[in-house]
XYZ file of C-alpha atoms in Angstrom:
297
model
C 75.767 16.157 79.465
C 78.044 17.687 82.805
C 76.950 18.703 86.029
C 78.737 21.389 87.176
C 76.867 21.736 90.479
C 74.647 19.446 92.820
C 72.177 20.697 94.818
C 74.107 21.520 97.576
C 77.305 23.212 95.394
C 74.847 25.428 95.177
C 73.306 26.038 98.571
C 77.564 26.508 99.966
C 77.737 28.708 97.214
C 74.336 30.827 98.405
C 75.297 30.522 101.835
C 79.091 31.517 101.472
C 77.866 34.991 99.564
C 75.175 35.374 103.390
C 71.763 34.010 101.576
C 70.132 32.250 104.291
C 70.284 28.745 102.559
C 68.901 25.050 103.566
C 70.418 22.054 102.256
C 67.435 19.291 100.561
C 66.443 17.054 102.250
C 67.293 13.498 100.822
C 64.337 12.925 98.447
C 64.311 16.574 97.918
C 67.695 15.892 95.812
C 66.516 13.100 94.498
C 63.723 15.360 92.071
C 66.350 18.353 91.536
C 69.475 16.487 90.852
C 67.258 13.745 88.957
C 68.767 13.974 85.380
C 65.281 11.881 84.179
C 63.476 14.151 81.845
C 60.482 12.600 80.372
C 57.343 12.527 82.775
C 58.060 11.995 85.884
C 54.728 12.221 89.261
C 55.938 13.059 92.532
C 53.908 12.998 95.180
C 54.350 14.826 98.763
C 52.026 16.462 101.623
C 51.161 20.375 103.019
C 54.393 21.504 104.685
C 56.725 18.998 102.846
C 58.162 22.162 101.072
C 56.838 21.768 97.707
C 57.052 24.970 96.012
C 60.582 25.126 98.261
C 61.943 21.935 95.662
C 59.899 23.191 92.358
C 62.349 26.788 92.251
C 64.943 24.708 93.169
C 64.825 22.218 90.597
C 64.468 25.221 88.110
C 67.795 26.583 89.895
C 70.129 23.235 89.294
C 68.205 23.029 86.283
C 69.155 26.611 85.368
C 72.735 27.072 87.046
C 73.675 23.352 85.337
C 73.300 24.765 81.763
C 70.752 21.977 81.325
C 68.136 24.446 79.786
C 67.890 28.594 79.732
C 65.301 29.986 82.257
C 62.402 30.962 79.305
C 62.621 27.821 78.575
C 61.059 25.764 81.476
C 57.131 26.644 81.958
C 55.272 26.339 85.859
C 52.322 26.260 85.197
C 49.996 25.587 88.922
C 46.577 27.036 90.639
C 46.339 29.676 91.450
C 47.380 33.839 90.789
C 48.409 33.485 93.728
C 50.889 30.453 93.924
C 51.892 31.332 90.858
C 53.229 35.340 91.369
C 54.866 33.260 94.691
C 56.488 31.183 92.280
C 57.357 33.050 89.845
C 58.713 36.090 92.846
C 61.049 32.385 94.833
C 62.935 31.978 91.080
C 63.818 35.193 90.128
C 64.378 35.405 93.788
C 67.236 32.438 93.995
C 68.253 33.193 89.983
C 69.406 36.875 90.715
C 71.387 35.372 94.627
C 73.124 32.866 91.249
C 73.595 35.878 90.119
C 75.248 37.717 92.686
C 77.008 34.204 93.565
C 78.913 34.472 90.598
C 77.413 31.014 89.122
C 75.642 33.312 86.703
C 76.726 35.768 84.182
C 75.187 39.299 85.343
C 73.279 40.691 82.516
C 71.297 36.494 82.577
C 67.720 36.575 81.688
C 66.263 35.088 85.219
C 62.510 35.619 83.583
C 61.003 31.764 84.368
C 56.977 31.373 83.025
C 55.125 30.399 85.372
C 51.866 31.394 85.379
C 47.887 29.221 86.097
C 46.746 26.428 84.323
C 43.118 28.821 83.702
C 46.085 31.703 82.275
C 47.595 29.709 80.167
C 45.239 28.212 78.157
C 44.414 31.903 77.765
C 47.921 32.145 76.119
C 46.990 29.194 73.520
C 44.108 31.230 72.863
C 45.224 34.225 72.062
C 48.746 32.734 70.433
C 46.869 30.196 68.341
C 42.455 31.267 68.846
C 41.936 32.159 65.738
C 42.540 29.171 63.709
C 39.345 27.335 65.116
C 37.402 30.836 64.254
C 38.371 31.605 68.287
C 39.638 35.427 68.823
C 41.380 35.131 71.277
C 41.254 38.757 72.448
C 37.320 37.602 73.180
C 36.537 39.429 76.551
C 36.365 37.042 79.616
C 33.540 37.332 81.303
C 32.286 37.066 85.658
C 30.074 34.957 87.304
C 27.222 37.414 87.601
C 27.722 38.719 84.199
C 27.211 34.986 82.741
C 23.883 34.505 85.537
C 22.583 37.722 83.498
C 22.962 36.323 79.907
C 21.453 33.019 81.416
C 17.830 34.930 82.660
C 17.728 36.564 79.825
C 17.950 33.609 77.731
C 15.601 30.897 79.840
C 12.598 34.267 80.756
C 12.485 34.220 76.335
C 12.811 30.940 76.019
C 10.333 30.372 72.727
C 8.931 26.600 73.666
C 5.603 27.668 75.474
C 5.605 23.599 76.603
C 8.505 23.795 78.717
C 8.050 22.942 82.257
C 9.562 23.231 85.560
C 9.139 23.215 89.308
C 11.813 25.262 90.545
C 11.745 28.687 90.774
C 13.476 30.036 88.494
C 16.449 30.831 90.000
C 17.196 27.695 90.595
C 16.856 26.649 87.342
C 19.604 29.475 86.206
C 21.608 27.554 88.248
C 20.514 24.655 87.451
C 21.878 25.564 84.264
C 25.492 26.730 84.408
C 26.212 24.326 86.474
C 25.003 22.288 83.952
C 26.959 24.106 81.587
C 30.140 24.243 83.163
C 29.848 20.035 83.417
C 28.965 19.525 79.442
C 32.226 22.110 78.220
C 34.926 21.206 81.269
C 33.967 16.823 80.232
C 33.439 17.841 76.886
C 29.610 15.877 76.708
C 27.685 15.436 73.636
C 24.458 17.018 74.738
C 23.057 14.758 72.271
C 24.126 11.526 73.269
C 23.812 12.933 76.646
C 19.612 12.951 76.325
C 19.925 9.187 74.449
C 21.269 7.864 77.646
C 18.854 9.835 79.778
C 15.274 8.449 77.878
C 16.563 5.107 77.538
C 18.057 5.549 81.595
C 14.269 6.942 82.174
C 12.684 4.296 80.071
C 14.781 1.418 82.478
C 13.408 3.414 86.212
C 9.685 3.807 84.932
C 9.395 0.253 83.934
C 11.051 -0.943 87.284
C 9.019 1.481 89.665
C 6.121 -0.008 89.902
C 7.355 -4.021 91.275
C 9.737 -2.058 93.758
C 7.264 0.092 96.709
C 10.059 0.705 98.791
C 12.489 2.218 96.421
C 9.744 4.120 94.437
C 10.022 7.137 95.580
C 13.848 7.611 94.996
C 13.019 6.726 91.446
C 10.815 8.636 91.595
C 13.057 11.443 92.530
C 15.967 10.177 89.321
C 12.461 10.177 86.757
C 11.786 13.870 87.614
C 15.578 15.042 87.719
C 16.532 13.066 84.645
C 13.285 14.815 83.103
C 14.367 17.938 83.826
C 17.586 17.381 82.446
C 16.461 16.416 79.041
C 14.170 19.606 78.875
C 16.981 22.657 79.947
C 19.669 20.537 78.008
C 18.770 22.303 74.704
C 19.143 25.591 76.828
C 22.652 24.670 77.349
C 23.387 24.571 73.974
C 22.584 27.669 73.051
C 23.848 29.316 76.391
C 27.026 28.177 74.990
C 26.310 28.989 71.615
C 25.825 33.127 73.091
C 28.556 32.556 74.182
C 30.479 31.695 71.762
C 28.657 34.153 69.046
C 28.243 37.157 71.165
C 32.825 36.955 71.835
C 32.461 36.497 75.402
C 33.772 33.581 77.174
C 34.868 32.597 80.727
C 37.036 29.884 82.359
C 35.079 27.242 81.640
C 34.607 28.065 77.734
C 38.764 29.366 77.769
C 40.309 25.560 79.135
C 37.549 23.629 76.966
C 38.813 25.923 73.561
C 42.456 25.803 74.626
C 41.977 21.985 75.382
C 39.547 21.801 71.413
C 42.883 23.432 69.544
C 45.762 21.489 71.762
C 43.953 17.820 70.173
C 43.193 19.133 66.777
C 46.046 21.424 65.440
C 48.728 18.660 65.923
C 51.552 21.782 64.958
C 50.535 23.110 68.253
C 52.525 20.319 70.193
C 55.361 21.635 68.101
C 55.851 24.809 68.982
C 54.705 24.660 72.416
C 57.669 21.884 72.757
C 59.765 23.139 71.136
C 59.779 26.381 73.387
C 59.116 25.284 76.672
C 62.089 22.274 77.423
C 60.230 21.370 80.641
C 57.600 21.260 82.121
C 56.494 21.365 86.057
C 52.836 21.394 87.158
C 52.757 22.033 90.988
C 48.925 21.317 92.488
C 47.413 19.374 89.101
C 44.300 19.230 89.286
C 43.227 15.729 87.991
C 39.298 16.453 88.204
C 39.627 19.144 85.722
C 38.683 16.597 81.999
C 39.438 19.937 80.294
C 43.210 20.437 82.023
C 43.730 16.262 81.457
C 43.407 16.634 77.476
C 45.191 20.185 76.832
C 48.506 19.381 78.752
C 48.376 15.255 77.518
C 47.555 16.404 73.925
C 50.945 18.801 74.261
C 53.642 17.417 76.449
C 52.586 13.861 77.110
C 54.143 10.951 75.527
């Protein structure tokens, strides 16, 4: 692989054409010009030029003919960040064309999107393989709240007891649903684990007078959660059967697709030779599963 231009060469060429560009620091240059194309983690604090370094990496890769712009996938956390990064890359590529480092008419479209948008793309492209309509309507929090409200107010079990007001129950069902989807939780196993824990706590309570109030609070929370989990299962089922999906469903289902269908790995890896993650949120279990399955190893 022949490297024609260093990061500094590119900056100097842009400056000659009247573009205001700054030479990268030593640390930034090591990232931009790295010839390691396997997995890499870059840690940088606020204000250290992460976005500029990421866009400069793209420019260096394209200017040296290592990959085409549409073979690079850029993922970031917010729509605003995705739009800014995409605009910055397109601007720099246009400047490279003006500086004759790239031919006129060169494709400058680099796919840059949010993690959720990429999950939506995967569902639209491959969802039918697992019976999911990729064009399913994405609903907002207000719509979901109304669905949960209808489910709870018409819940058939007469012996259901909940000590808080119904709005709190709705919030609890929605919050627990989000966590179940996000972390791919088996609700039946969760109920079994809670029952074991309850049994242990109830046997401890009589002998721990000082801690009894705390133990009783935990017992109450676990008991209520056991009652709520069937609602969570039904809530997820209703949402998926009606073809209305929320962001939580989208990411979870995309992770299932990526994990269970190896042929998708091959297609996406052939399409995108370089994947750059900005503001990576490793607290999202579904996001980790999706990206690891597609681009790990």
